[in-house]
mmCIF file with all atom_site columns, C-alpha atoms in Angstrom:
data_model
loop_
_atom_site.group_PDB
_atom_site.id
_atom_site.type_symbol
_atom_site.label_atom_id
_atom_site.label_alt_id
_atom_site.label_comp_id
_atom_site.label_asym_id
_atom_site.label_entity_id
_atom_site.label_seq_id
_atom_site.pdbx_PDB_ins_code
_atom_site.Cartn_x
_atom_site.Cartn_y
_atom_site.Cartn_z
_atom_site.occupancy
_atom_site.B_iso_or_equiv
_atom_site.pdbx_formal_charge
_atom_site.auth_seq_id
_atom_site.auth_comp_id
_atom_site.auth_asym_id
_atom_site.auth_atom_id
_atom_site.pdbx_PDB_model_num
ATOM 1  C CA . UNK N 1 1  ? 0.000   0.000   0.000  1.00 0.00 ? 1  UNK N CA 1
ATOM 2  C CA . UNK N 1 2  ? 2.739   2.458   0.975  1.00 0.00 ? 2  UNK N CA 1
ATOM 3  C CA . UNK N 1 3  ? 3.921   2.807   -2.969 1.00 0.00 ? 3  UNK N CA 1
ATOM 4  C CA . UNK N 1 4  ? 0.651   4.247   -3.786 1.00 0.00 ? 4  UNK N CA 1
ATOM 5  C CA . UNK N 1 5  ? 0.852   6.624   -1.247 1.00 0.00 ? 5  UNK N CA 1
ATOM 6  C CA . UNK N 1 6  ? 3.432   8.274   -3.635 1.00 0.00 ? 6  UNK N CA 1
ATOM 7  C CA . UNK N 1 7  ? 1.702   8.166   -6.646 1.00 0.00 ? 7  UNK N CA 1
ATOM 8  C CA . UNK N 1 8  ? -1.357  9.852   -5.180 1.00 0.00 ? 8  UNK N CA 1
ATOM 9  C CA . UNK N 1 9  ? 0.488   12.990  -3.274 1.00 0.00 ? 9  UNK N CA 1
ATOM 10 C CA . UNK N 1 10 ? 1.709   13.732  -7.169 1.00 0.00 ? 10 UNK N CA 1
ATOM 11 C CA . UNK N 1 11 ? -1.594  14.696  -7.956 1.00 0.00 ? 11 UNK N CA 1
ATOM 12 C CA . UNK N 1 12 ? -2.214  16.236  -5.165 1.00 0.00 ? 12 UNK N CA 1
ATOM 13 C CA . UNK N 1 13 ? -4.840  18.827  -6.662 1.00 0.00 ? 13 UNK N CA 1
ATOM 14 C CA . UNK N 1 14 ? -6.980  19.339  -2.693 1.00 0.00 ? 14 UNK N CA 1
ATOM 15 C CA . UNK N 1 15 ? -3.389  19.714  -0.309 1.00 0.00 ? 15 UNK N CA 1
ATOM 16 C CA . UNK N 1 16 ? -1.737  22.863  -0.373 1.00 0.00 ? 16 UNK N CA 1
ATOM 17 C CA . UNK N 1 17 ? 2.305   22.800  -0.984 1.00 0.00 ? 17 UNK N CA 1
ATOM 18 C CA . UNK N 1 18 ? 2.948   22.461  2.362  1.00 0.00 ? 18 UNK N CA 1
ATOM 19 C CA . UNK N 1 19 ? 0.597   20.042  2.922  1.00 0.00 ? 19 UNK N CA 1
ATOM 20 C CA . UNK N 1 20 ? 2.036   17.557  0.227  1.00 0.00 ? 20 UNK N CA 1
ATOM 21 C CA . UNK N 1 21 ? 6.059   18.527  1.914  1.00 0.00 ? 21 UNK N CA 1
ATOM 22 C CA . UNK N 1 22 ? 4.747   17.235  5.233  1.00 0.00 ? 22 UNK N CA 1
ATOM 23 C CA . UNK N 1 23 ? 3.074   14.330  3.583  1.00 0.00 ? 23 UNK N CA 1
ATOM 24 C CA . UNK N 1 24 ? 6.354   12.982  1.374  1.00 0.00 ? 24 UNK N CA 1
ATOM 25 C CA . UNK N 1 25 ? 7.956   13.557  4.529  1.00 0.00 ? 25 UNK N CA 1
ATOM 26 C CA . UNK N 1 26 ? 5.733   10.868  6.409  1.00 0.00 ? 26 UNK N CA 1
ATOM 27 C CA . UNK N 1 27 ? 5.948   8.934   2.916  1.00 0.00 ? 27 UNK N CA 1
ATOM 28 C CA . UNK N 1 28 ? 10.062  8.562   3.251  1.00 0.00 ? 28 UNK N CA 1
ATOM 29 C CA . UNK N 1 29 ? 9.889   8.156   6.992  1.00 0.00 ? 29 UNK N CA 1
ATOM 30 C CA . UNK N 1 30 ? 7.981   4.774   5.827  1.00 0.00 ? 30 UNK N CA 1
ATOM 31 C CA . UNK N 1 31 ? 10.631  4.181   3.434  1.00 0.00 ? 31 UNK N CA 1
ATOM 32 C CA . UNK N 1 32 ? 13.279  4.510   6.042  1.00 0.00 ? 32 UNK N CA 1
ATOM 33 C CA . UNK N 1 33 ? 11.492  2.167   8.646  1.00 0.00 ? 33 UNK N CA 1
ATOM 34 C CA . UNK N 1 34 ? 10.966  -0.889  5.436  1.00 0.00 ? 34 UNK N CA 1
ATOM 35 C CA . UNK N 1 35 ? 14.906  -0.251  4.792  1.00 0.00 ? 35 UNK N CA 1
ATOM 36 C CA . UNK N 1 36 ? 15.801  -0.530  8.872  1.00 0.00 ? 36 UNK N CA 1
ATOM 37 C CA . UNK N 1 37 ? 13.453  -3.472  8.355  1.00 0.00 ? 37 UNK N CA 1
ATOM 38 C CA . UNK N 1 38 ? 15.439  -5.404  5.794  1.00 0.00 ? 38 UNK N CA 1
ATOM 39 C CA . UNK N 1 39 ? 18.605  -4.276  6.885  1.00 0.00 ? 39 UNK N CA 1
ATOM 40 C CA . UNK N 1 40 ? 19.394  -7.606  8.955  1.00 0.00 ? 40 UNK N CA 1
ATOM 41 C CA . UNK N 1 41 ? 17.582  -9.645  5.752  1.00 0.00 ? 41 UNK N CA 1
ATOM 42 C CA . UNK N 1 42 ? 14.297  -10.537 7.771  1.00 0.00 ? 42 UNK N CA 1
ATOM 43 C CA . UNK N 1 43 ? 11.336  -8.776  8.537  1.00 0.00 ? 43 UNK N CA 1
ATOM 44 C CA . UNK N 1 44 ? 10.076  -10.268 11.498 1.00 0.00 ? 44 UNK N CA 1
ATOM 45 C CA . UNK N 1 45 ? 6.093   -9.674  12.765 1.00 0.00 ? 45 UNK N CA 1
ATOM 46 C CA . UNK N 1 46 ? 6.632   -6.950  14.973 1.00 0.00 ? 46 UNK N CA 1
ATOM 47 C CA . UNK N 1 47 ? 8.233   -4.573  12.423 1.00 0.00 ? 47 UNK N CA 1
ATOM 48 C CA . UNK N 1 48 ? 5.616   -5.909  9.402  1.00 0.00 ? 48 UNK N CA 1
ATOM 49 C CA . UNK N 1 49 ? 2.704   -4.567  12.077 1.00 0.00 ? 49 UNK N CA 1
ATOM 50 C CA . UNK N 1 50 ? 5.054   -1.374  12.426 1.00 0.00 ? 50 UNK N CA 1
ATOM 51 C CA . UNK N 1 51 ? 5.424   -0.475  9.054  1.00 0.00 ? 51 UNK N CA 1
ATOM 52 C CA . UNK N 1 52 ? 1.664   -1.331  8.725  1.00 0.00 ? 52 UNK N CA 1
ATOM 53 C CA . UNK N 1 53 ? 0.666   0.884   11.487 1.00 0.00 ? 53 UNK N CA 1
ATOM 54 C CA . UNK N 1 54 ? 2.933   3.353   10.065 1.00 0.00 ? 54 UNK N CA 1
ATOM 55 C CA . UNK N 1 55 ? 1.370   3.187   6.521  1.00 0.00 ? 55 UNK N CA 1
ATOM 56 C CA . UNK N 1 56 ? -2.063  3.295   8.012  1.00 0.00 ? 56 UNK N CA 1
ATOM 57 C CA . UNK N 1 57 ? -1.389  6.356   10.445 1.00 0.00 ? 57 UNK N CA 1
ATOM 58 C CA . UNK N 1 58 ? 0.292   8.324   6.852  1.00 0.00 ? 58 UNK N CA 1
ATOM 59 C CA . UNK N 1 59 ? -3.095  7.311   5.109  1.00 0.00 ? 59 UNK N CA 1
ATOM 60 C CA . UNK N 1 60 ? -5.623  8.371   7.904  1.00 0.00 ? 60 UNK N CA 1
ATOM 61 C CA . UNK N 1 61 ? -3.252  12.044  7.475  1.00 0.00 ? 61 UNK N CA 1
ATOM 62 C CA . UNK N 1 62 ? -3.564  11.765  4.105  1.00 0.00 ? 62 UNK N CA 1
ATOM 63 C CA . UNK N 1 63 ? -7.351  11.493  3.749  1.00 0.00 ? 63 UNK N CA 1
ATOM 64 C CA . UNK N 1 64 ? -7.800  14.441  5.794  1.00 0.00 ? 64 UNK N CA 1
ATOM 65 C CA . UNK N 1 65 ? -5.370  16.562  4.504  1.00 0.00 ? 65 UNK N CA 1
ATOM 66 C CA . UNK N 1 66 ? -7.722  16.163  0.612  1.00 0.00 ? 66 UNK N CA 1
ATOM 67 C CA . UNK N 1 67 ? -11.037 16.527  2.854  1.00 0.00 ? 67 UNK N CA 1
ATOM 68 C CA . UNK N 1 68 ? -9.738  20.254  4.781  1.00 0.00 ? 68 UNK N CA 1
ATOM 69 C CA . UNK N 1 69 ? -11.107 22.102  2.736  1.00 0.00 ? 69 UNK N CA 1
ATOM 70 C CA . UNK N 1 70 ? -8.173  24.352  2.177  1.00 0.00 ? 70 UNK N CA 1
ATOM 71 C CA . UNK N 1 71 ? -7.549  26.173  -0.901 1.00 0.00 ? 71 UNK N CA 1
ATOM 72 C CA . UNK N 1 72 ? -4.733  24.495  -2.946 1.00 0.00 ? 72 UNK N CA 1
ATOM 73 C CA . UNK N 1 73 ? -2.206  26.925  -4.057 1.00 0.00 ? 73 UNK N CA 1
#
């Protein structure tokens, strides 16, 4: 799920500029936690419901961010 979340703050036509900065910001700090994941070549349960929790928590801020109702620049 977390690879779409890149494609979709691209066209982000309802988030203001700094709206979409803060959100590829959440978006990499998934990245990072996958890559401190694999680093030791497994991905055990506890980090898989991490980076799950992670990637829910970034969609939950992405939904609202589109549904403000501020004015995108």
């Amino acid at each position: 799920p977390f690879e779409s979340h890149g494609k979709f703050l691209r066209r982000h036509g309802n988030l203001t500029m700094r709206e979409a900065k803060r959100l590829r910001r959440g978006h990499l700090s998934i990245r990072r936690e996958i890559a401190r994941a694999k680093a030791d070549g497994v991905i055990t349960r506890a980090e898989r419901a991490r980076i799950a929790r992670l990637q829910n928590m970034e969609s939950r801020r992405i939904w609202r961010q589109r549904h403000d109702r501020q004015r995108t620049i």
